[in-house]
mmCIF file with all atom_site columns, C-alpha atoms in Angstrom:
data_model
loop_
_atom_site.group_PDB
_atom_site.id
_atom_site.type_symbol
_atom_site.label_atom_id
_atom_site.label_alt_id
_atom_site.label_comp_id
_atom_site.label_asym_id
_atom_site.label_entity_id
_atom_site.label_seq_id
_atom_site.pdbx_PDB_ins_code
_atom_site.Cartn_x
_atom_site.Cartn_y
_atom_site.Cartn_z
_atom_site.occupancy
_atom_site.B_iso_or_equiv
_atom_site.pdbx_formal_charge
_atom_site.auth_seq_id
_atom_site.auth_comp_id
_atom_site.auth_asym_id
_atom_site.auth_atom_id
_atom_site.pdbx_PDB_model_num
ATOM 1   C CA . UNK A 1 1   ? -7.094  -8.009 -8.559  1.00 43.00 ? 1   UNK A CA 1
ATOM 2   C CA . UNK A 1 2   ? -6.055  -4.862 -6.362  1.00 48.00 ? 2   UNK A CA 1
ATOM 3   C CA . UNK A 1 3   ? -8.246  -3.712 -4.020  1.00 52.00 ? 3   UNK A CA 1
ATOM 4   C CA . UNK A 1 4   ? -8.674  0.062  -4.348  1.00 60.00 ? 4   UNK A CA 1
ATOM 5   C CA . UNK A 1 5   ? -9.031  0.952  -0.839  1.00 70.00 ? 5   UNK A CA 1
ATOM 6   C CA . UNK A 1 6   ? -6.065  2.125  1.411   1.00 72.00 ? 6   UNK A CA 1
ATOM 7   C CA . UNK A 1 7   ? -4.750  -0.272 3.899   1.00 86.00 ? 7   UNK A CA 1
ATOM 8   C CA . UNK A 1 8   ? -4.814  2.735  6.108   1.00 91.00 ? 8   UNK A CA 1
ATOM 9   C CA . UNK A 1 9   ? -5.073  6.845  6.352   1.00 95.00 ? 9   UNK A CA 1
ATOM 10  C CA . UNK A 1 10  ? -3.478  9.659  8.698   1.00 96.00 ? 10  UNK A CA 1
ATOM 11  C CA . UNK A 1 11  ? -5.670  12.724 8.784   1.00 96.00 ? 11  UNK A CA 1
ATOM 12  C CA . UNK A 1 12  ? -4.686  15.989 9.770   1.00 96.00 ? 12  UNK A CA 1
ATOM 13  C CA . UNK A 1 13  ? -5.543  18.978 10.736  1.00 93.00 ? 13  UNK A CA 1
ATOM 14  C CA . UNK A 1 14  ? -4.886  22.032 12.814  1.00 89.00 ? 14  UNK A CA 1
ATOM 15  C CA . UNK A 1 15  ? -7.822  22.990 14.480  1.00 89.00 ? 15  UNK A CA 1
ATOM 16  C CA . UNK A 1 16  ? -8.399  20.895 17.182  1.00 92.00 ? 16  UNK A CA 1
ATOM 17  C CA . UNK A 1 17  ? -11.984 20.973 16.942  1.00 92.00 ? 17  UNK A CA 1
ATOM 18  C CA . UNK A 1 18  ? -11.975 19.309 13.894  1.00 92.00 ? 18  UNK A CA 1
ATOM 19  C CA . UNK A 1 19  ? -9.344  17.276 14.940  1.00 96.00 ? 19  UNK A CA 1
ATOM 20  C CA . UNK A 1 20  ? -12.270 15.700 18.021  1.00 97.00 ? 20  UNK A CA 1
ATOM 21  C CA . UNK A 1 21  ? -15.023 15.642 15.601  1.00 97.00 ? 21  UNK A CA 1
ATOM 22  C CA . UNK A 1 22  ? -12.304 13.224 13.269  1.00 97.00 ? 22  UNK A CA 1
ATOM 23  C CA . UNK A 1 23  ? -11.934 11.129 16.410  1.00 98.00 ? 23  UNK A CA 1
ATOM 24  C CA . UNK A 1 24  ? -15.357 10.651 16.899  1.00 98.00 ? 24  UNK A CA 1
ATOM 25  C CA . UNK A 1 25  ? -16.110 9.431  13.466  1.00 98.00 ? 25  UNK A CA 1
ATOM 26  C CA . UNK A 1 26  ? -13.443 7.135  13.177  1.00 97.00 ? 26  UNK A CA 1
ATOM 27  C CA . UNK A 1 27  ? -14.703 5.838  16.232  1.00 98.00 ? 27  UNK A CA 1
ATOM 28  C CA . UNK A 1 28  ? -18.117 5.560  15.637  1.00 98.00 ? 28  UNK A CA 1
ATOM 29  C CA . UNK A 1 29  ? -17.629 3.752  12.128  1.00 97.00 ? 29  UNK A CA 1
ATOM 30  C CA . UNK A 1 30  ? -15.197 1.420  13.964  1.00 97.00 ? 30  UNK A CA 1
ATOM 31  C CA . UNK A 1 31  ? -11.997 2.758  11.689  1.00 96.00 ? 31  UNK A CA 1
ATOM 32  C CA . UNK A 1 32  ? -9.568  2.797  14.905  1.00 96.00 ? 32  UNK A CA 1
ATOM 33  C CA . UNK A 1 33  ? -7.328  0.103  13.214  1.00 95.00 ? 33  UNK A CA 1
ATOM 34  C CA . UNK A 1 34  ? -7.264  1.862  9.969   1.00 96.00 ? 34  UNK A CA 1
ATOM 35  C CA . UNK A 1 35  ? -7.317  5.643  10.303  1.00 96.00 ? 35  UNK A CA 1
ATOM 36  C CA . UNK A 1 36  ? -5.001  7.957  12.902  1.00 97.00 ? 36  UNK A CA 1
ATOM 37  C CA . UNK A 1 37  ? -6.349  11.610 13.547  1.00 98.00 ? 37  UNK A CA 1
ATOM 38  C CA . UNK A 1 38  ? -3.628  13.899 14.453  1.00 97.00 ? 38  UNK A CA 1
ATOM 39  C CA . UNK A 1 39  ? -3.384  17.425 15.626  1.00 97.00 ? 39  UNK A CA 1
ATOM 40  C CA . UNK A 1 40  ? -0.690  19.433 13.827  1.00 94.00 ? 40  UNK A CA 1
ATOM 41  C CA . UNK A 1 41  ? 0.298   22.345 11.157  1.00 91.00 ? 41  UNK A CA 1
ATOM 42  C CA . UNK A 1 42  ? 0.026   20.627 7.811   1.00 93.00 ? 42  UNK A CA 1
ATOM 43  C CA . UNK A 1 43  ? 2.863   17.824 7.926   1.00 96.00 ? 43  UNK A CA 1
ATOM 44  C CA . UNK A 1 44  ? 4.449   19.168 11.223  1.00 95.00 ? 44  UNK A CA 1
ATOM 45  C CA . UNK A 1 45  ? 2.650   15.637 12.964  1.00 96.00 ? 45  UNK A CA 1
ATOM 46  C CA . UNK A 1 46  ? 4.179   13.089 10.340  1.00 96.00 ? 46  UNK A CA 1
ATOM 47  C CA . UNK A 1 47  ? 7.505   11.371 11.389  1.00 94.00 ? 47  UNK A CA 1
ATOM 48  C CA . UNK A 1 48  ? 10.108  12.130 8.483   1.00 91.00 ? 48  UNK A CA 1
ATOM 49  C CA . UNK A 1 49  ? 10.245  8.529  6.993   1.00 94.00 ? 49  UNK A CA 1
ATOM 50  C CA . UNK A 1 50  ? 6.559   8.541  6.679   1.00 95.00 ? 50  UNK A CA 1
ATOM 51  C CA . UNK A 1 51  ? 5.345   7.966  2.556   1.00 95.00 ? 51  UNK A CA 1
ATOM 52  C CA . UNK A 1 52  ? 2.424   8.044  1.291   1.00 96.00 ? 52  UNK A CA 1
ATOM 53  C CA . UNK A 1 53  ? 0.520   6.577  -2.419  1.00 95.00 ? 53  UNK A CA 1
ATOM 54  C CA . UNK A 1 54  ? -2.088  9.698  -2.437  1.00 96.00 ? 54  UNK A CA 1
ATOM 55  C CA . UNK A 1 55  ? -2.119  12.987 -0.017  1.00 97.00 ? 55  UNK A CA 1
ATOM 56  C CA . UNK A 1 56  ? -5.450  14.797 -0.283  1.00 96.00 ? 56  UNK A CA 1
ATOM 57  C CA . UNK A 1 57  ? -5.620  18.463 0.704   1.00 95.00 ? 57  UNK A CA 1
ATOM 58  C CA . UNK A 1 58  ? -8.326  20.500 0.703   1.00 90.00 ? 58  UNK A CA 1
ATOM 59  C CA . UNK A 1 59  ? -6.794  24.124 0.700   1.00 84.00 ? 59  UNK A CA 1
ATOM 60  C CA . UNK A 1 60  ? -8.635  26.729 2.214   1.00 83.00 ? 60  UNK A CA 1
ATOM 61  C CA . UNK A 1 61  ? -9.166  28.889 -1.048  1.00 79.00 ? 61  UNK A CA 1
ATOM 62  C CA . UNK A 1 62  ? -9.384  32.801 -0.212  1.00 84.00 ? 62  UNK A CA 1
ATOM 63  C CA . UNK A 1 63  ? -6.096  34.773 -0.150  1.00 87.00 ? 63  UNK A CA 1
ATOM 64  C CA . UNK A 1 64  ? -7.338  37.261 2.491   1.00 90.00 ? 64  UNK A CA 1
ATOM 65  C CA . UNK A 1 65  ? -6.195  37.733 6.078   1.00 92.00 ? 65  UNK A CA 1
ATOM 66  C CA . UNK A 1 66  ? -7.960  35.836 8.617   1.00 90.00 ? 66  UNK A CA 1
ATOM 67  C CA . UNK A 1 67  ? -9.816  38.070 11.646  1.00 93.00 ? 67  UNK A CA 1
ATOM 68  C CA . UNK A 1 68  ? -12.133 35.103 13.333  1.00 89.00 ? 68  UNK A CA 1
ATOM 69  C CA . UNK A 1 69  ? -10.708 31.729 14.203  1.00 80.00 ? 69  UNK A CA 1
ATOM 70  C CA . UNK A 1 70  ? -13.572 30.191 11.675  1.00 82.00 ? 70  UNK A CA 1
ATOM 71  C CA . UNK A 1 71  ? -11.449 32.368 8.984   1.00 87.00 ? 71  UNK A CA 1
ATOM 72  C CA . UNK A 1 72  ? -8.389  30.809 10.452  1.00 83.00 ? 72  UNK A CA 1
ATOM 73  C CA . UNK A 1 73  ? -9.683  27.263 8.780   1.00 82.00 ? 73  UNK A CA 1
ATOM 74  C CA . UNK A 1 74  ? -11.027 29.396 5.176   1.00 86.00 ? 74  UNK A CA 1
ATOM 75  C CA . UNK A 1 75  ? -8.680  31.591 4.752   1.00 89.00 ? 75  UNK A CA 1
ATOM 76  C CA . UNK A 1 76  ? -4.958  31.515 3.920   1.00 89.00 ? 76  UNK A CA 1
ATOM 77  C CA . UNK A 1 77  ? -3.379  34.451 3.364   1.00 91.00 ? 77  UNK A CA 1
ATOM 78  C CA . UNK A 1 78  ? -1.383  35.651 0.433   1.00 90.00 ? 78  UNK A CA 1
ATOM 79  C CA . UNK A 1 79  ? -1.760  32.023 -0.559  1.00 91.00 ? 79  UNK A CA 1
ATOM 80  C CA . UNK A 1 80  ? 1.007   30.928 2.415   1.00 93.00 ? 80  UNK A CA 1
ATOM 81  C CA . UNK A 1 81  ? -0.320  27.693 3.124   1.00 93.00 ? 81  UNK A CA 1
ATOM 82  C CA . UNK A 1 82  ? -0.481  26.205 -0.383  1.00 94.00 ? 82  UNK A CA 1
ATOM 83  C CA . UNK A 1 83  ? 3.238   27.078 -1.517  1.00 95.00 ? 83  UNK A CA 1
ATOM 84  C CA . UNK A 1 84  ? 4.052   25.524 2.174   1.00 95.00 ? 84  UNK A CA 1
ATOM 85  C CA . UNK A 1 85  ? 1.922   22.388 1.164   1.00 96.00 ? 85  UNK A CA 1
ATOM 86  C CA . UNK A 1 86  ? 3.428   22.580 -2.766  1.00 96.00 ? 86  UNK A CA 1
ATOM 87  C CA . UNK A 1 87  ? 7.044   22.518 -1.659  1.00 95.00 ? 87  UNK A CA 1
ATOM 88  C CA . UNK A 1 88  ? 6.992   20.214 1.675   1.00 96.00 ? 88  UNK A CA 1
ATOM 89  C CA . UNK A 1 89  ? 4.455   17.846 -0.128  1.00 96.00 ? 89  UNK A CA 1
ATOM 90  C CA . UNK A 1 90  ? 6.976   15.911 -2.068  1.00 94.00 ? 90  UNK A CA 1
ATOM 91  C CA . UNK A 1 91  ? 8.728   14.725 1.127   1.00 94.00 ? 91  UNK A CA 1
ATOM 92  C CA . UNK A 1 92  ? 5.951   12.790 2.224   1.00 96.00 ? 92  UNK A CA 1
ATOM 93  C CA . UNK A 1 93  ? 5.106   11.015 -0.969  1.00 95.00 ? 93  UNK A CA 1
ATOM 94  C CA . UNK A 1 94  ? 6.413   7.639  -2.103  1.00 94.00 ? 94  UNK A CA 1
ATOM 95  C CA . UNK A 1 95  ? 8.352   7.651  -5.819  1.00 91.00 ? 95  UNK A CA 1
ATOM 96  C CA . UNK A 1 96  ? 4.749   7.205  -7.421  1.00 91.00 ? 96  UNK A CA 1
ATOM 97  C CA . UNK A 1 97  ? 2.510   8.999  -5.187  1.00 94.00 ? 97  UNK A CA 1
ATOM 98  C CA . UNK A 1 98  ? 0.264   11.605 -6.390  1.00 96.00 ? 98  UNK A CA 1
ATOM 99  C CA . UNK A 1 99  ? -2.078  14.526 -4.719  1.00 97.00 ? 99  UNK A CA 1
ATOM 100 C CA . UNK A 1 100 ? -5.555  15.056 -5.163  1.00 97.00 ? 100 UNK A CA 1
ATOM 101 C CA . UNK A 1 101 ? -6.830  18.829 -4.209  1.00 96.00 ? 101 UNK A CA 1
ATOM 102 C CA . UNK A 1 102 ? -9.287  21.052 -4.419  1.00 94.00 ? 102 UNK A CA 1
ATOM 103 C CA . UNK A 1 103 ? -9.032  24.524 -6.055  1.00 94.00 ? 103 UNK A CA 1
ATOM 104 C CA . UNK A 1 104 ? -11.593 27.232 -6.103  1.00 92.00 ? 104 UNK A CA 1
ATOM 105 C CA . UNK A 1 105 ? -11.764 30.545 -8.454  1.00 90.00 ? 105 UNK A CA 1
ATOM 106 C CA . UNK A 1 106 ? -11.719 32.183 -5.692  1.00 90.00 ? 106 UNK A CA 1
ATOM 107 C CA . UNK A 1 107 ? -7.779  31.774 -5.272  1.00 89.00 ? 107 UNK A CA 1
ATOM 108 C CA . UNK A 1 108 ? -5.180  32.960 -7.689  1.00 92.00 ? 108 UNK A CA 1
ATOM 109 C CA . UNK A 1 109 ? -5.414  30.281 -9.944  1.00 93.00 ? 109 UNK A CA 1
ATOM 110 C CA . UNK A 1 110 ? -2.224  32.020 -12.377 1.00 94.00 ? 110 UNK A CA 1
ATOM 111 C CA . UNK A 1 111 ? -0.357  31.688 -9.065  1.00 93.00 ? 111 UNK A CA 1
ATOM 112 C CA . UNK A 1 112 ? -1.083  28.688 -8.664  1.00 95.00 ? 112 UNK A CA 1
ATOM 113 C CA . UNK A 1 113 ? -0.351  27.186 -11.470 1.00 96.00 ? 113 UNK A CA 1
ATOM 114 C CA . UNK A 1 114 ? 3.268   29.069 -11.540 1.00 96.00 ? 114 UNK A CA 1
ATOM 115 C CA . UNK A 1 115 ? 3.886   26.982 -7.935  1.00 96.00 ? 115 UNK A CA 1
ATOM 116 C CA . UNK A 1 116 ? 3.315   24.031 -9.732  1.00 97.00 ? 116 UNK A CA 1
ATOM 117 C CA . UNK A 1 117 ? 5.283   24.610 -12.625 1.00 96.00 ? 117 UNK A CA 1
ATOM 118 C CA . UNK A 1 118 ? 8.519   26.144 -10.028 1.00 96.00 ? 118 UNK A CA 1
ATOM 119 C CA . UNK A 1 119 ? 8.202   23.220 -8.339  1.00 95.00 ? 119 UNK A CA 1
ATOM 120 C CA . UNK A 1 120 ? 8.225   20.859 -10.924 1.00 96.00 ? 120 UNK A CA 1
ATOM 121 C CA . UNK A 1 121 ? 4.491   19.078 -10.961 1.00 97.00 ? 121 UNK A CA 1
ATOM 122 C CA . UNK A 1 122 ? 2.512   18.360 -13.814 1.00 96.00 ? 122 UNK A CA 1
ATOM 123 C CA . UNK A 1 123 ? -1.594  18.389 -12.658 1.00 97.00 ? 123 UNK A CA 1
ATOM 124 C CA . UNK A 1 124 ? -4.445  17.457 -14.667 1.00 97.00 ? 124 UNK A CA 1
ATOM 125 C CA . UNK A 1 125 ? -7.845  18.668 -13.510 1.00 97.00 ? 125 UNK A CA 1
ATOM 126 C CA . UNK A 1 126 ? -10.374 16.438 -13.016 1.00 97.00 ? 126 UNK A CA 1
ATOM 127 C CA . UNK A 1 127 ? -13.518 17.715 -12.259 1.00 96.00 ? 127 UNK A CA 1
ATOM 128 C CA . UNK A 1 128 ? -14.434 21.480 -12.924 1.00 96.00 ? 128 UNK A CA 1
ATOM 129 C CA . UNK A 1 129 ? -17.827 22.631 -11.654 1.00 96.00 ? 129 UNK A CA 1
ATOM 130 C CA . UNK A 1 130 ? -19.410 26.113 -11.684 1.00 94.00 ? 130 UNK A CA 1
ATOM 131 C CA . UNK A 1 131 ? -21.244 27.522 -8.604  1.00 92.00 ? 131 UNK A CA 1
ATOM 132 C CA . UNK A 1 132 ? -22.781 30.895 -9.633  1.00 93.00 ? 132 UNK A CA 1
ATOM 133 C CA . UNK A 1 133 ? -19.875 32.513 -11.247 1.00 91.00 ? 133 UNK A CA 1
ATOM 134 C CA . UNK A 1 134 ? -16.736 30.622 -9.162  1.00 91.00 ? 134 UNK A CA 1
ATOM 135 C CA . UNK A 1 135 ? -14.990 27.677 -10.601 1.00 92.00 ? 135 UNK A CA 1
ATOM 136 C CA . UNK A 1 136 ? -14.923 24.945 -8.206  1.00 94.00 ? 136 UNK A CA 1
ATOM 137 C CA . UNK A 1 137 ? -11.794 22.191 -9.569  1.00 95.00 ? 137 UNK A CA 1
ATOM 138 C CA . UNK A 1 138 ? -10.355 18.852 -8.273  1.00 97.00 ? 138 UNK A CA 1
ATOM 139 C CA . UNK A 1 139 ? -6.797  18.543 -9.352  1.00 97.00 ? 139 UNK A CA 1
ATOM 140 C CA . UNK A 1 140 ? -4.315  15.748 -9.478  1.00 98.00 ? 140 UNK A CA 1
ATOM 141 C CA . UNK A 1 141 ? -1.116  16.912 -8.843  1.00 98.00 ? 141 UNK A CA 1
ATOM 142 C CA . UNK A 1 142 ? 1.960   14.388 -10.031 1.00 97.00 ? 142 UNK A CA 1
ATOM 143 C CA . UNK A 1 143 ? 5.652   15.454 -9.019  1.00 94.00 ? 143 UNK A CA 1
ATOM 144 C CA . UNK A 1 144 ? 8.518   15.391 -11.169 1.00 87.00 ? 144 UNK A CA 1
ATOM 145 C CA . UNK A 1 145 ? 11.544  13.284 -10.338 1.00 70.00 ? 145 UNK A CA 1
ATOM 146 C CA . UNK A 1 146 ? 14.000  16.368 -9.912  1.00 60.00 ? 146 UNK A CA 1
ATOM 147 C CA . UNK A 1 147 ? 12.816  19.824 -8.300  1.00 43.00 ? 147 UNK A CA 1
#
């Protein structure tokens, strides 16, 4: 029977504070063997042979301009970071691998969707939640074989 636990994670993130507080958790639940924290700009701190089964990204979902370094980590403007993340994700991910993410009302979702369908992924949602009047969604994202 296959276990459904990963044999091991990379996180990632940019802001080095949360990069610390990562640290300290791993450390504190005793995860050092099985989970590396790294400090970099999306995939900028993966080597380029590195594959992965499942990427999760939680996309910060606002299209505005950031003006506060906490805005820096909620904001990404004119949607920047996800088409980034959309066309460099493939790279990382091994022939079967798939990406879980978070989407929010909030962004465009009609953009969104169009990335996906330019750069050939199929998605399926798989939770959808309300909170007051903004859709909250976790997607599966699956990548076709050309694109």
């Amino acid at each position: 029977m296959a276990s459904d636990r990963a044999g091991s994670v990379v996180a990632l993130d940019k802001q080095e504070e949360a990069v610390e507080c990562a640290r300290k958790n791993v450390a504190l639940n005793h995860l050092e063997t099985k989970v590396q924290v790294r400090h970099g700009d999306l995939f900028s701190a993966l080597e380029v042979n590195e594959r992965f089964h499942v990427i999760l990204f939680n996309i910060p979902f606002p299209p505005w301009k950031p003006k506060t370094p906490c805005q820096e980590a909620n904001f990404d403007e004119g949607h920047q970071l996800l088409t980034r993340f959309i066309k460099e994700a493939k790279s990382y991910l091994h022939p079967v691998g798939r990406i879980g993410m978070t989407w929010s009302d909030i962004g465009d979702t009609d953009r969104f969707h169009q990335l996906l369908a330019t750069k050939n992924y199929s998605y399926r949602v798989l939770v959808e939640r309300k909170i007051g009047e903004v859709g909250q969604h976790v997607y599966e994202l699956t990548p076709h074989a050309t694109g």
